[in-house]
mmCIF file of C-alpha atoms in Angstrom:
data_model
loop_
_atom_site.group_PDB
_atom_site.id
_atom_site.type_symbol
_atom_site.label_atom_id
_atom_site.label_comp_id
_atom_site.label_asym_id
_atom_site.label_seq_id
_atom_site.Cartn_x
_atom_site.Cartn_y
_atom_site.Cartn_z
ATOM 1 C CA MET O 1 104.179 63.488 126.362
ATOM 2 C CA GLU O 2 104.504 66.362 128.842
ATOM 3 C CA PRO O 3 105.080 70.015 128.063
ATOM 4 C CA GLY O 4 108.730 70.575 127.286
ATOM 5 C CA ASN O 5 109.362 73.890 129.022
ATOM 6 C CA ASP O 6 111.880 72.160 131.291
ATOM 7 C CA SER O 7 114.342 75.033 131.389
ATOM 8 C CA GLN O 8 111.791 77.198 133.253
ATOM 9 C CA VAL O 9 112.369 80.195 130.998
ATOM 10 C CA SER O 10 110.573 83.113 132.638
ATOM 11 C CA GLU O 11 111.406 85.896 130.212
ATOM 12 C CA PHE O 12 112.788 86.817 126.801
ATOM 13 C CA PHE O 13 114.704 89.863 125.613
ATOM 14 C CA LEU O 14 113.393 91.811 122.627
ATOM 15 C CA LEU O 15 116.409 93.352 120.902
ATOM 16 C CA GLY O 16 114.246 95.782 118.910
ATOM 17 C CA LEU O 17 115.116 97.546 115.679
ATOM 18 C CA SER O 18 118.316 99.296 116.732
ATOM 19 C CA LYS O 19 120.948 98.948 119.430
ATOM 20 C CA GLU O 20 122.179 102.517 118.942
ATOM 21 C CA PRO O 21 121.209 104.634 122.004
ATOM 22 C CA GLU O 22 121.035 107.833 119.949
ATOM 23 C CA LEU O 23 118.348 106.303 117.713
ATOM 24 C CA GLN O 24 116.045 105.274 120.559
ATOM 25 C CA LEU O 25 114.361 108.688 120.899
ATOM 26 C CA LEU O 26 113.838 108.931 117.137
ATOM 27 C CA THR O 27 112.390 105.407 117.047
ATOM 28 C CA PHE O 28 110.081 106.187 119.972
ATOM 29 C CA VAL O 29 108.728 109.392 118.400
ATOM 30 C CA LEU O 30 108.345 107.792 114.974
ATOM 31 C CA PHE O 31 106.460 104.718 116.202
ATOM 32 C CA LEU O 32 104.321 106.693 118.648
ATOM 33 C CA SER O 33 103.287 109.006 115.811
ATOM 34 C CA MET O 34 102.467 106.105 113.489
ATOM 35 C CA TYR O 35 100.542 104.319 116.230
ATOM 36 C CA LEU O 36 98.436 107.376 117.079
ATOM 37 C CA ILE O 37 97.716 108.006 113.377
ATOM 38 C CA THR O 38 96.698 104.348 112.960
ATOM 39 C CA VAL O 39 94.332 104.355 115.940
ATOM 40 C CA PHE O 40 92.852 107.782 115.166
ATOM 41 C CA GLY O 41 92.432 107.093 111.425
ATOM 42 C CA ASN O 42 90.779 103.706 111.891
ATOM 43 C CA LEU O 43 88.551 105.038 114.685
ATOM 44 C CA LEU O 44 87.334 107.733 112.294
ATOM 45 C CA ILE O 45 86.439 105.051 109.746
ATOM 46 C CA LEU O 46 84.526 103.137 112.449
ATOM 47 C CA LEU O 47 82.672 106.299 113.526
ATOM 48 C CA ALA O 48 81.893 107.239 109.925
ATOM 49 C CA VAL O 49 80.434 103.828 109.086
ATOM 50 C CA SER O 50 78.428 103.510 112.307
ATOM 51 C CA SER O 51 77.001 107.063 112.249
ATOM 52 C CA ASP O 52 76.017 107.348 108.573
ATOM 53 C CA SER O 53 73.016 105.258 107.516
ATOM 54 C CA HIS O 54 74.141 105.507 103.866
ATOM 55 C CA LEU O 55 77.206 103.446 104.824
ATOM 56 C CA HIS O 56 75.228 100.579 106.336
ATOM 57 C CA THR O 57 76.034 98.300 103.403
ATOM 58 C CA PRO O 58 78.067 95.063 103.183
ATOM 59 C CA MET O 59 81.162 96.806 101.767
ATOM 60 C CA TYR O 60 81.361 99.301 104.631
ATOM 61 C CA PHE O 61 80.438 96.674 107.202
ATOM 62 C CA PHE O 62 83.530 94.704 106.192
ATOM 63 C CA LEU O 63 85.593 97.912 106.093
ATOM 64 C CA ALA O 64 84.568 98.747 109.676
ATOM 65 C CA ASN O 65 85.620 95.258 110.779
ATOM 66 C CA LEU O 66 88.961 95.682 108.993
ATOM 67 C CA SER O 67 89.524 99.022 110.743
ATOM 68 C CA PHE O 68 88.802 97.452 114.142
ATOM 69 C CA VAL O 69 91.169 94.558 113.425
ATOM 70 C CA ASP O 70 93.905 96.961 112.243
ATOM 71 C CA ILE O 71 93.706 98.867 115.546
ATOM 72 C CA CYS O 72 94.019 95.607 117.485
ATOM 73 C CA PHE O 73 96.769 94.302 115.183
ATOM 74 C CA THR O 74 98.983 97.343 115.743
ATOM 75 C CA SER O 75 98.134 97.494 119.466
ATOM 76 C CA THR O 76 99.474 93.957 119.881
ATOM 77 C CA THR O 77 103.070 94.983 119.184
ATOM 78 C CA VAL O 78 103.695 98.750 119.194
ATOM 79 C CA PRO O 79 102.689 99.696 122.795
ATOM 80 C CA LYS O 80 105.045 97.077 124.252
ATOM 81 C CA MET O 81 107.846 98.316 122.007
ATOM 82 C CA LEU O 82 107.224 101.909 123.105
ATOM 83 C CA TRP O 83 107.135 100.834 126.757
ATOM 84 C CA ASN O 84 110.467 99.016 126.433
ATOM 85 C CA ILE O 85 112.098 102.064 124.827
ATOM 86 C CA GLN O 86 110.670 104.399 127.470
ATOM 87 C CA THR O 87 111.783 102.213 130.389
ATOM 88 C CA GLN O 88 115.044 101.218 128.663
ATOM 89 C CA SER O 89 114.145 97.593 129.201
ATOM 90 C CA LYS O 90 114.102 94.772 126.658
ATOM 91 C CA VAL O 91 112.314 92.239 128.845
ATOM 92 C CA ILE O 92 109.064 90.485 128.004
ATOM 93 C CA THR O 93 107.825 87.671 130.238
ATOM 94 C CA TYR O 94 107.300 84.155 128.903
ATOM 95 C CA ALA O 95 103.552 84.463 129.437
ATOM 96 C CA GLY O 96 103.571 87.914 127.849
ATOM 97 C CA CYS O 97 105.449 86.597 124.826
ATOM 98 C CA ILE O 98 103.027 83.707 124.307
ATOM 99 C CA THR O 99 100.065 86.075 124.722
ATOM 100 C CA GLN O 100 101.505 88.578 122.255
ATOM 101 C CA MET O 101 102.164 85.768 119.795
ATOM 102 C CA TYR O 102 98.572 84.547 120.084
ATOM 103 C CA PHE O 103 96.994 87.942 119.431
ATOM 104 C CA PHE O 104 99.449 88.784 116.648
ATOM 105 C CA LEU O 105 98.557 85.569 114.793
ATOM 106 C CA LEU O 106 94.857 86.131 115.516
ATOM 107 C CA PHE O 107 94.677 89.640 114.056
ATOM 108 C CA ALA O 108 97.104 88.942 111.203
ATOM 109 C CA GLY O 109 94.889 86.015 110.212
ATOM 110 C CA LEU O 110 91.773 88.176 110.486
ATOM 111 C CA ASP O 111 93.347 90.813 108.229
ATOM 112 C CA ASN O 112 94.022 88.061 105.729
ATOM 113 C CA PHE O 113 90.496 86.589 105.859
ATOM 114 C CA LEU O 114 88.703 89.942 105.827
ATOM 115 C CA LEU O 115 90.580 91.048 102.715
ATOM 116 C CA SER O 116 89.444 87.881 100.935
ATOM 117 C CA VAL O 117 85.844 88.391 102.142
ATOM 118 C CA MET O 118 85.955 91.979 100.861
ATOM 119 C CA ALA O 119 87.183 90.706 97.477
ATOM 120 C CA TYR O 120 84.227 88.305 97.390
ATOM 121 C CA ASP O 121 81.913 91.202 98.220
ATOM 122 C CA ARG O 122 83.258 93.244 95.285
ATOM 123 C CA PHE O 123 82.914 90.199 93.015
ATOM 124 C CA MET O 124 79.238 89.836 93.956
ATOM 125 C CA ALA O 125 78.578 93.584 93.540
ATOM 126 C CA ILE O 126 80.154 93.826 90.079
ATOM 127 C CA CYS O 127 79.578 90.392 88.577
ATOM 128 C CA GLN O 128 76.190 89.579 90.172
ATOM 129 C CA PRO O 129 74.588 93.035 90.724
ATOM 130 C CA LEU O 130 70.977 91.791 90.446
ATOM 131 C CA HIS O 131 71.492 89.171 93.163
ATOM 132 C CA TYR O 132 73.890 91.236 95.312
ATOM 133 C CA MET O 133 71.475 92.534 97.967
ATOM 134 C CA LEU O 134 69.565 89.253 97.947
ATOM 135 C CA ILE O 135 72.696 87.237 98.795
ATOM 136 C CA MET O 136 74.737 89.725 100.840
ATOM 137 C CA LYS O 137 72.185 90.088 103.626
ATOM 138 C CA PRO O 138 73.290 91.307 107.094
ATOM 139 C CA THR O 139 73.035 87.783 108.521
ATOM 140 C CA TYR O 140 75.203 86.360 105.732
ATOM 141 C CA CYS O 141 77.781 89.163 106.097
ATOM 142 C CA GLY O 142 77.857 88.571 109.839
ATOM 143 C CA LEU O 143 78.345 84.850 109.233
ATOM 144 C CA LEU O 144 81.324 85.522 106.935
ATOM 145 C CA VAL O 145 82.966 87.652 109.630
ATOM 146 C CA LEU O 146 82.172 85.057 112.316
ATOM 147 C CA VAL O 147 83.759 82.274 110.253
ATOM 148 C CA SER O 148 86.834 84.475 109.750
ATOM 149 C CA TRP O 149 87.113 84.943 113.515
ATOM 150 C CA MET O 150 86.679 81.221 114.164
ATOM 151 C CA MET O 151 89.312 80.144 111.629
ATOM 152 C CA SER O 152 91.829 82.739 112.764
ATOM 153 C CA THR O 153 91.218 81.913 116.437
ATOM 154 C CA LEU O 154 91.692 78.197 115.788
ATOM 155 C CA ASN O 155 94.950 78.815 113.908
ATOM 156 C CA SER O 156 96.450 81.170 116.500
ATOM 157 C CA LEU O 157 95.333 78.968 119.412
ATOM 158 C CA LEU O 158 96.805 75.826 117.864
ATOM 159 C CA GLN O 159 100.135 77.472 117.037
ATOM 160 C CA THR O 160 100.570 79.065 120.470
ATOM 161 C CA LEU O 161 99.612 75.842 122.254
ATOM 162 C CA MET O 162 102.302 74.051 120.242
ATOM 163 C CA MET O 163 104.811 76.613 121.551
ATOM 164 C CA LEU O 164 104.108 75.487 125.130
ATOM 165 C CA TRP O 165 105.678 72.083 124.369
ATOM 166 C CA LEU O 166 109.032 73.598 123.451
ATOM 167 C CA SER O 167 111.929 73.905 125.860
ATOM 168 C CA PHE O 168 114.330 76.841 125.561
ATOM 169 C CA CYS O 169 118.049 77.188 126.044
ATOM 170 C CA THR O 170 119.850 79.931 127.913
ATOM 171 C CA GLU O 171 119.823 82.012 124.701
ATOM 172 C CA VAL O 172 116.597 83.998 125.060
ATOM 173 C CA GLU O 173 117.312 87.052 122.895
ATOM 174 C CA ILE O 174 114.730 87.662 120.163
ATOM 175 C CA SER O 175 116.079 89.658 117.210
ATOM 176 C CA HIS O 176 112.817 91.516 116.741
ATOM 177 C CA PHE O 177 110.642 94.215 118.317
ATOM 178 C CA PHE O 178 107.910 91.693 119.173
ATOM 179 C CA CYS O 179 107.578 87.951 119.770
ATOM 180 C CA GLU O 180 107.493 86.840 116.144
ATOM 181 C CA ILE O 181 106.759 83.114 116.109
ATOM 182 C CA ASN O 182 109.551 82.149 113.690
ATOM 183 C CA GLN O 183 112.135 83.942 115.812
ATOM 184 C CA VAL O 184 110.922 82.321 119.037
ATOM 185 C CA VAL O 185 110.920 78.817 117.521
ATOM 186 C CA LEU O 186 114.565 79.298 116.501
ATOM 187 C CA LEU O 187 115.479 79.739 120.190
ATOM 188 C CA ALA O 188 114.074 76.337 121.188
ATOM 189 C CA CYS O 189 116.388 73.520 122.264
ATOM 190 C CA SER O 190 113.826 70.792 121.645
ATOM 191 C CA ASP O 191 112.682 69.386 118.312
ATOM 192 C CA THR O 192 110.675 71.992 116.366
ATOM 193 C CA PHE O 193 109.653 69.789 113.423
ATOM 194 C CA LEU O 194 105.929 69.823 114.283
ATOM 195 C CA ASN O 195 105.988 73.577 114.905
ATOM 196 C CA ASP O 196 107.701 74.212 111.591
ATOM 197 C CA MET O 197 105.278 71.973 109.717
ATOM 198 C CA LEU O 198 102.288 73.654 111.367
ATOM 199 C CA MET O 199 103.596 77.128 110.461
ATOM 200 C CA TYR O 200 104.209 76.145 106.826
ATOM 201 C CA PHE O 201 100.840 74.385 106.627
ATOM 202 C CA ALA O 202 98.975 77.377 108.095
ATOM 203 C CA ALA O 203 100.769 79.837 105.827
ATOM 204 C CA GLY O 204 100.146 77.692 102.754
ATOM 205 C CA LEU O 205 96.550 76.734 103.518
ATOM 206 C CA LEU O 206 95.165 79.883 105.118
ATOM 207 C CA GLY O 207 97.319 82.523 103.440
ATOM 208 C CA GLY O 208 97.504 80.726 100.107
ATOM 209 C CA ALA O 209 93.787 79.950 99.993
ATOM 210 C CA SER O 210 92.856 83.550 100.843
ATOM 211 C CA LEU O 211 95.207 84.961 98.227
ATOM 212 C CA ALA O 212 93.902 82.479 95.646
ATOM 213 C CA GLY O 213 90.345 83.531 96.461
ATOM 214 C CA ILE O 214 91.248 87.199 96.015
ATOM 215 C CA LEU O 215 92.981 86.539 92.692
ATOM 216 C CA CYS O 216 90.039 84.452 91.479
ATOM 217 C CA SER O 217 87.552 87.176 92.468
ATOM 218 C CA TYR O 218 89.516 89.888 90.708
ATOM 219 C CA SER O 219 90.057 87.824 87.577
ATOM 220 C CA LYS O 220 86.263 87.533 87.268
ATOM 221 C CA ILE O 221 85.852 91.230 88.119
ATOM 222 C CA VAL O 222 88.296 92.223 85.363
ATOM 223 C CA SER O 223 86.466 89.985 82.874
ATOM 224 C CA SER O 224 83.151 91.540 83.872
ATOM 225 C CA ILE O 225 84.495 95.110 83.600
ATOM 226 C CA ARG O 226 85.925 94.383 80.142
ATOM 227 C CA GLY O 227 82.434 93.403 79.049
ATOM 228 C CA ILE O 228 81.035 96.844 79.905
ATOM 229 C CA SER O 229 80.679 98.910 76.730
ATOM 230 C CA SER O 230 80.936 102.484 78.046
ATOM 231 C CA ALA O 231 84.160 103.963 79.422
ATOM 232 C CA GLN O 232 82.200 105.682 82.200
ATOM 233 C CA GLY O 233 80.659 102.363 83.221
ATOM 234 C CA LYS O 234 84.067 100.708 83.346
ATOM 235 C CA TYR O 235 85.488 103.527 85.468
ATOM 236 C CA LYS O 236 82.544 103.423 87.885
ATOM 237 C CA ALA O 237 82.823 99.646 88.290
ATOM 238 C CA PHE O 238 86.584 99.731 88.797
ATOM 239 C CA SER O 239 86.443 102.666 91.239
ATOM 240 C CA THR O 240 84.323 100.598 93.651
ATOM 241 C CA CYS O 241 87.164 98.106 94.157
ATOM 242 C CA ALA O 242 90.252 100.290 93.554
ATOM 243 C CA SER O 243 90.739 101.077 97.259
ATOM 244 C CA HIS O 244 90.439 97.425 98.270
ATOM 245 C CA LEU O 245 92.833 96.381 95.522
ATOM 246 C CA SER O 246 95.364 98.950 96.792
ATOM 247 C CA VAL O 247 95.098 97.636 100.360
ATOM 248 C CA VAL O 248 95.413 94.010 99.199
ATOM 249 C CA SER O 249 98.507 94.838 97.154
ATOM 250 C CA LEU O 250 100.070 96.705 100.066
ATOM 251 C CA PHE O 251 99.353 93.950 102.601
ATOM 252 C CA TYR O 252 100.474 90.954 100.549
ATOM 253 C CA CYS O 253 103.423 92.626 98.816
ATOM 254 C CA THR O 254 104.893 93.832 102.109
ATOM 255 C CA SER O 255 104.217 90.485 103.830
ATOM 256 C CA LEU O 256 105.816 88.494 101.013
ATOM 257 C CA GLY O 257 108.644 91.021 100.794
ATOM 258 C CA VAL O 258 109.507 90.511 104.461
ATOM 259 C CA TYR O 259 109.847 86.738 104.201
ATOM 260 C CA LEU O 260 111.597 86.779 100.838
ATOM 261 C CA SER O 261 114.114 89.370 102.016
ATOM 262 C CA SER O 262 114.771 87.523 105.274
ATOM 263 C CA ALA O 263 115.247 84.262 103.372
ATOM 264 C CA ALA O 264 117.652 85.915 100.945
ATOM 265 C CA THR O 265 119.778 87.837 103.446
ATOM 266 C CA GLN O 266 119.433 85.546 106.479
ATOM 267 C CA SER O 267 119.585 88.757 108.538
ATOM 268 C CA PHE O 268 117.229 88.881 111.504
ATOM 269 C CA HIS O 269 117.679 92.633 111.833
ATOM 270 C CA SER O 270 116.694 93.304 108.225
ATOM 271 C CA SER O 271 113.688 91.021 108.648
ATOM 272 C CA ALA O 272 112.563 92.933 111.756
ATOM 273 C CA THR O 273 112.974 96.264 109.969
ATOM 274 C CA ALA O 274 111.073 95.052 106.909
ATOM 275 C CA SER O 275 108.226 93.673 109.034
ATOM 276 C CA VAL O 276 107.447 97.231 110.147
ATOM 277 C CA MET O 277 105.827 97.654 106.720
ATOM 278 C CA TYR O 278 102.973 95.194 107.249
ATOM 279 C CA THR O 279 102.681 95.410 111.050
ATOM 280 C CA VAL O 280 102.653 99.212 111.374
ATOM 281 C CA VAL O 281 102.723 101.058 108.032
ATOM 282 C CA THR O 282 99.945 99.113 106.259
ATOM 283 C CA PRO O 283 97.330 99.529 109.074
ATOM 284 C CA MET O 284 98.270 103.227 109.210
ATOM 285 C CA LEU O 285 97.753 103.765 105.474
ATOM 286 C CA ASN O 286 94.475 101.830 105.129
ATOM 287 C CA PRO O 287 92.207 104.687 106.373
ATOM 288 C CA PHE O 288 93.915 107.125 103.993
ATOM 289 C CA ILE O 289 93.508 104.778 101.030
ATOM 290 C CA TYR O 290 89.797 104.276 101.696
ATOM 291 C CA SER O 291 88.970 107.883 102.588
ATOM 292 C CA LEU O 292 90.896 109.625 99.807
ATOM 293 C CA ARG O 293 89.211 107.612 97.036
ATOM 294 C CA ASN O 294 85.729 107.360 98.493
ATOM 295 C CA LYS O 295 83.176 110.184 98.336
ATOM 296 C CA ASP O 296 80.809 108.473 100.796
ATOM 297 C CA ILE O 297 83.526 108.146 103.438
ATOM 298 C CA LYS O 298 84.635 111.751 102.805
ATOM 299 C CA ARG O 299 81.082 112.998 103.320
ATOM 300 C CA ALA O 300 80.655 111.044 106.551
ATOM 301 C CA LEU O 301 84.051 112.188 107.878
ATOM 302 C CA LYS O 302 83.233 115.809 107.030
ATOM 303 C CA ARG O 303 80.109 115.546 109.171
ATOM 304 C CA ILE O 304 82.102 114.060 112.063
ATOM 305 C CA VAL O 305 85.176 116.332 112.122
ATOM 306 C CA GLY O 306 83.408 119.397 110.739
ATOM 307 C CA VAL O 307 85.995 120.172 108.061
ATOM 308 C CA PRO O 308 86.313 118.913 104.457
ATOM 309 C CA VAL O 309 88.482 115.837 103.933
ATOM 310 C CA MET O 310 90.955 115.857 101.019
#
């Protein structure tokens, strides 16, 4: 078998969120603002964790990795969208589309894996407190992150390599603001059975397994918290995982909402609009969720920026 890109497609057209010219300026300002808030907020979390020795613990190590991944995740799609609006161009090259697809899948997968690793960390801290520091050593935490990178890299590499075997028709308009893999596969003229099976398998195995791990961890956490006799002890135990639980709910609810809504309406435009929630809004809100509910992060941020954080 030889690669099937026989039609020599050199570029695609990203239709974006709106075709109305009067909305382009509003879209540009809105997404630029959200992007800058995302980068600045997550950079502050990275600086806070790296500069404060009190935050050199497994929980904050994973949080710093999540903040880094969120910056990369948003940077994969938003800058290109802003550039297209600014230049009034909808073009993305074939190579650029494949590259964007690879990094989007890579960082989306990392978000998914890191959230499950963070749930495991909270499970160990609450359910196995006496063995927590013995098990969650820096080398073990680093290994968990490394495995997450390896699995996400393998998934994104395999899926993008499979895209190279597809041939495309003259219809090269993508009803999205980035090269979303499902949308690109729909444009192919050749058989996409293997691509579809790989996407469903990856979503079911990687996404489903991570979500199952998170649910299992929190079911044990809830059981452990219920066993604590004092109300103050219950509150203290729950407060250590409340921020993570909020982020998990936001990430998975918005992700599932996108695909359920697109399946129900069969509208590509509504799917693109809904995907803004987990590609842009969720990474933007994560620093706020962790900083507003965490006294340690607030203290570290106050030392960095010089003013009290809410």
